[in-house]
mmCIF file of C-alpha atoms in Angstrom:
data_model
loop_
_atom_site.group_PDB
_atom_site.id
_atom_site.type_symbol
_atom_site.label_atom_id
_atom_site.label_comp_id
_atom_site.label_asym_id
_atom_site.label_seq_id
_atom_site.Cartn_x
_atom_site.Cartn_y
_atom_site.Cartn_z
ATOM 1 C CA UNK A 14 18.602 40.898 -21.218
ATOM 2 C CA UNK A 15 15.848 39.066 -23.768
ATOM 3 C CA UNK A 16 17.568 34.939 -23.957
ATOM 4 C CA UNK A 17 18.465 35.662 -20.127
ATOM 5 C CA UNK A 18 14.951 36.271 -19.130
ATOM 6 C CA UNK A 19 14.331 33.165 -21.841
ATOM 7 C CA UNK A 20 16.137 31.335 -19.657
ATOM 8 C CA UNK A 21 15.106 32.529 -16.479
ATOM 9 C CA UNK A 22 11.326 31.138 -18.173
ATOM 10 C CA UNK A 23 12.640 27.741 -19.420
ATOM 11 C CA UNK A 24 14.685 27.204 -15.356
ATOM 12 C CA UNK A 25 10.003 27.733 -13.971
ATOM 13 C CA UNK A 26 8.908 26.162 -16.690
ATOM 14 C CA UNK A 27 11.677 23.339 -15.779
ATOM 15 C CA UNK A 28 11.385 23.348 -12.155
ATOM 16 C CA UNK A 29 7.537 23.320 -12.204
ATOM 17 C CA UNK A 30 7.641 19.799 -14.291
ATOM 18 C CA UNK A 31 10.567 18.481 -11.828
ATOM 19 C CA UNK A 32 7.779 19.193 -9.243
ATOM 20 C CA UNK A 33 4.475 18.206 -10.888
ATOM 21 C CA UNK A 34 7.129 14.221 -11.981
ATOM 22 C CA UNK A 35 7.988 14.587 -8.009
ATOM 23 C CA UNK A 36 4.484 14.325 -7.625
ATOM 24 C CA UNK A 37 3.816 11.616 -9.997
ATOM 25 C CA UNK A 38 6.419 8.988 -8.902
ATOM 26 C CA UNK A 39 4.809 9.504 -5.369
ATOM 27 C CA UNK A 40 1.669 8.778 -5.921
ATOM 28 C CA UNK A 41 2.969 5.655 -8.519
ATOM 29 C CA UNK A 42 5.018 4.762 -5.188
ATOM 30 C CA UNK A 43 1.610 4.652 -3.018
ATOM 31 C CA UNK A 44 -0.108 2.169 -5.887
ATOM 32 C CA UNK A 45 3.033 -0.147 -5.862
ATOM 33 C CA UNK A 46 3.232 -0.662 -2.258
ATOM 34 C CA UNK A 47 -0.854 -1.226 -2.050
ATOM 35 C CA UNK A 48 -1.195 -3.210 -4.560
ATOM 36 C CA UNK A 49 -2.465 -6.723 -3.670
ATOM 37 C CA UNK A 50 -1.868 -8.625 -7.462
ATOM 38 C CA UNK A 51 1.573 -9.376 -8.834
ATOM 39 C CA UNK A 52 0.508 -8.112 -12.295
ATOM 40 C CA UNK A 53 -1.713 -4.329 -10.990
ATOM 41 C CA UNK A 54 1.955 -3.895 -8.991
ATOM 42 C CA UNK A 55 4.260 -4.625 -11.968
ATOM 43 C CA UNK A 56 2.141 -2.344 -14.332
ATOM 44 C CA UNK A 57 2.557 0.237 -12.069
ATOM 45 C CA UNK A 58 6.474 -0.268 -11.709
ATOM 46 C CA UNK A 59 6.008 -0.038 -15.165
ATOM 47 C CA UNK A 60 4.644 3.734 -14.256
ATOM 48 C CA UNK A 61 7.482 4.060 -12.070
ATOM 49 C CA UNK A 62 9.956 3.719 -14.643
ATOM 50 C CA UNK A 63 8.789 6.193 -16.911
ATOM 51 C CA UNK A 64 8.440 8.950 -14.566
ATOM 52 C CA UNK A 65 11.508 8.272 -12.928
ATOM 53 C CA UNK A 66 13.160 8.260 -17.009
ATOM 54 C CA UNK A 67 11.518 11.438 -17.077
ATOM 55 C CA UNK A 68 13.543 13.118 -14.178
ATOM 56 C CA UNK A 69 16.254 12.317 -15.636
ATOM 57 C CA UNK A 70 16.329 13.362 -18.615
ATOM 58 C CA UNK A 71 14.959 17.030 -16.060
ATOM 59 C CA UNK A 72 17.677 16.519 -14.043
ATOM 60 C CA UNK A 73 20.232 16.644 -16.888
ATOM 61 C CA UNK A 74 19.051 19.233 -18.228
ATOM 62 C CA UNK A 75 19.473 20.930 -15.026
ATOM 63 C CA UNK A 76 23.338 19.819 -14.559
ATOM 64 C CA UNK A 77 23.863 21.106 -17.457
ATOM 65 C CA UNK A 78 22.089 24.607 -16.901
ATOM 66 C CA UNK A 79 24.252 24.208 -13.009
ATOM 67 C CA UNK A 80 27.220 23.968 -15.189
ATOM 68 C CA UNK A 81 26.764 27.236 -16.896
ATOM 69 C CA UNK A 82 27.990 30.755 -15.620
ATOM 70 C CA UNK A 83 24.635 32.417 -17.665
ATOM 71 C CA UNK A 84 22.853 31.759 -14.299
ATOM 72 C CA UNK A 85 23.503 33.903 -10.901
ATOM 73 C CA UNK A 86 21.099 31.745 -8.318
ATOM 74 C CA UNK A 87 21.420 28.120 -8.165
ATOM 75 C CA UNK A 88 19.775 26.713 -5.188
ATOM 76 C CA UNK A 89 16.364 25.599 -6.060
ATOM 77 C CA UNK A 90 19.006 23.797 -9.430
ATOM 78 C CA UNK A 91 20.655 22.490 -6.706
ATOM 79 C CA UNK A 92 17.605 21.527 -4.744
ATOM 80 C CA UNK A 93 15.450 19.928 -7.728
ATOM 81 C CA UNK A 94 18.757 17.556 -8.966
ATOM 82 C CA UNK A 95 18.350 16.743 -4.779
ATOM 83 C CA UNK A 96 14.970 15.536 -4.990
ATOM 84 C CA UNK A 97 15.460 13.693 -8.698
ATOM 85 C CA UNK A 98 18.613 11.933 -6.718
ATOM 86 C CA UNK A 99 16.395 11.216 -4.059
ATOM 87 C CA UNK A 100 13.582 9.744 -6.593
ATOM 88 C CA UNK A 101 15.769 7.602 -8.215
ATOM 89 C CA UNK A 102 17.751 6.351 -5.608
ATOM 90 C CA UNK A 103 13.775 4.548 -3.589
ATOM 91 C CA UNK A 104 13.002 3.226 -7.761
ATOM 92 C CA UNK A 105 15.881 1.865 -7.766
ATOM 93 C CA UNK A 106 14.956 0.134 -3.755
ATOM 94 C CA UNK A 107 11.951 -0.671 -5.684
ATOM 95 C CA UNK A 108 13.304 -2.554 -8.361
ATOM 96 C CA UNK A 109 15.528 -4.669 -6.473
ATOM 97 C CA UNK A 110 12.376 -5.808 -3.954
ATOM 98 C CA UNK A 111 10.475 -6.896 -7.203
ATOM 99 C CA UNK A 112 13.411 -8.334 -8.394
ATOM 100 C CA UNK A 113 14.672 -10.558 -5.421
ATOM 101 C CA UNK A 114 13.882 -13.775 -6.571
ATOM 102 C CA UNK A 115 10.878 -15.552 -3.663
ATOM 103 C CA UNK A 116 12.816 -18.106 -2.616
ATOM 104 C CA UNK A 117 16.762 -16.508 -2.291
ATOM 105 C CA UNK A 118 18.139 -16.111 0.420
ATOM 106 C CA UNK A 119 17.260 -11.871 -0.037
ATOM 107 C CA UNK A 120 13.778 -12.984 -0.196
ATOM 108 C CA UNK A 121 13.562 -15.167 2.395
ATOM 109 C CA UNK A 122 14.245 -12.195 4.619
ATOM 110 C CA UNK A 123 12.454 -9.813 3.304
ATOM 111 C CA UNK A 124 9.127 -12.104 3.637
ATOM 112 C CA UNK A 125 10.572 -12.335 7.161
ATOM 113 C CA UNK A 126 10.430 -8.150 7.548
ATOM 114 C CA UNK A 127 6.586 -7.564 8.441
ATOM 115 C CA UNK A 128 4.300 -5.414 6.383
ATOM 116 C CA UNK A 129 2.714 -2.228 9.034
ATOM 117 C CA UNK A 130 -0.608 -4.960 7.897
ATOM 118 C CA UNK A 131 1.074 -7.688 9.889
ATOM 119 C CA UNK A 132 1.295 -5.387 12.895
ATOM 120 C CA UNK A 133 -1.754 -4.385 12.984
ATOM 121 C CA UNK A 134 -2.715 -7.767 12.599
ATOM 122 C CA UNK A 135 -0.607 -9.074 15.508
ATOM 123 C CA UNK A 136 -1.315 -6.035 17.561
ATOM 124 C CA UNK A 137 -5.281 -6.700 17.002
ATOM 125 C CA UNK A 138 -4.676 -10.674 17.732
ATOM 126 C CA UNK A 139 -2.568 -9.950 21.212
ATOM 127 C CA UNK A 140 -5.210 -7.906 22.419
ATOM 128 C CA UNK A 141 -8.276 -10.312 21.607
ATOM 129 C CA UNK A 142 -5.836 -12.494 23.531
ATOM 130 C CA UNK A 143 -5.378 -10.867 26.595
ATOM 131 C CA UNK A 144 -8.897 -9.628 27.375
ATOM 132 C CA UNK A 145 -10.060 -13.800 26.218
ATOM 133 C CA UNK A 146 -7.485 -14.559 29.200
ATOM 134 C CA UNK A 147 -9.030 -11.882 31.418
ATOM 135 C CA UNK A 148 -12.510 -13.495 31.181
ATOM 136 C CA UNK A 149 -11.294 -17.211 31.826
ATOM 137 C CA UNK A 150 -8.894 -15.522 35.018
ATOM 138 C CA UNK A 151 -12.998 -14.149 35.736
ATOM 139 C CA UNK A 152 -14.908 -17.616 35.773
ATOM 140 C CA UNK A 153 -11.923 -19.046 37.186
ATOM 141 C CA UNK A 154 -13.052 -17.086 40.038
ATOM 142 C CA UNK A 155 -16.352 -16.971 39.888
ATOM 143 C CA UNK A 156 -16.488 -21.229 39.183
ATOM 144 C CA UNK A 157 -13.929 -21.305 42.700
ATOM 145 C CA UNK A 158 -16.655 -19.220 44.717
ATOM 146 C CA UNK A 159 -19.182 -20.863 43.811
ATOM 147 C CA UNK A 160 -18.435 -24.280 44.853
ATOM 148 C CA UNK A 161 -17.366 -22.664 47.900
ATOM 149 C CA UNK A 162 -20.677 -21.473 48.811
ATOM 150 C CA UNK A 163 -21.468 -25.206 47.699
ATOM 151 C CA UNK A 164 -19.435 -27.167 49.912
ATOM 152 C CA UNK A 165 -20.387 -25.671 52.680
ATOM 153 C CA UNK A 166 -23.357 -25.908 54.931
ATOM 154 C CA UNK A 167 -25.828 -24.780 52.942
ATOM 155 C CA UNK A 168 -27.446 -21.584 54.790
ATOM 156 C CA UNK A 169 -29.717 -18.973 53.417
ATOM 157 C CA UNK A 170 -26.837 -16.311 53.674
ATOM 158 C CA UNK A 171 -25.468 -19.100 51.385
ATOM 159 C CA UNK A 172 -28.236 -19.717 48.833
ATOM 160 C CA UNK A 173 -28.382 -15.873 48.405
ATOM 161 C CA UNK A 174 -24.557 -15.812 46.738
ATOM 162 C CA UNK A 175 -25.548 -18.023 45.024
ATOM 163 C CA UNK A 176 -27.937 -17.146 42.781
ATOM 164 C CA UNK A 177 -26.748 -14.011 42.572
ATOM 165 C CA UNK A 178 -23.635 -15.722 41.386
ATOM 166 C CA UNK A 179 -25.734 -18.276 38.913
#
């Protein structure tokens, strides 16, 4: 009975370590993709690799417990294993992105994809261009009105309109 209780506390400790490791992995993941400088990216990627190695060791421990007949409730262990494996897939994608040569076919295709900052910048540029077009249309119509009024016989009414438009 004491051995079973000891095993349960050990499982709880490992599950807690997994949870903390996943949180740390996510934080480092954000840093990797937010880093502008290549040296920072490489540093964060090394940290990410350390964290995934820790998670893999914990995953191996979870796998041995899943194979054990002593443990009845295996759902939390299976869930933890799945979470670690999804993080491993994420890391594999990150590693592939950083190892891709800049001028290879994949690298050039990757560069053609826009990151969120580029998309936002493009949207703002389009909005500014639309505003400029609208303002130019308004200016053209006012200039046309001025020409129309000034080309006709000058009446007091036209003078007032001309002064108003100018």
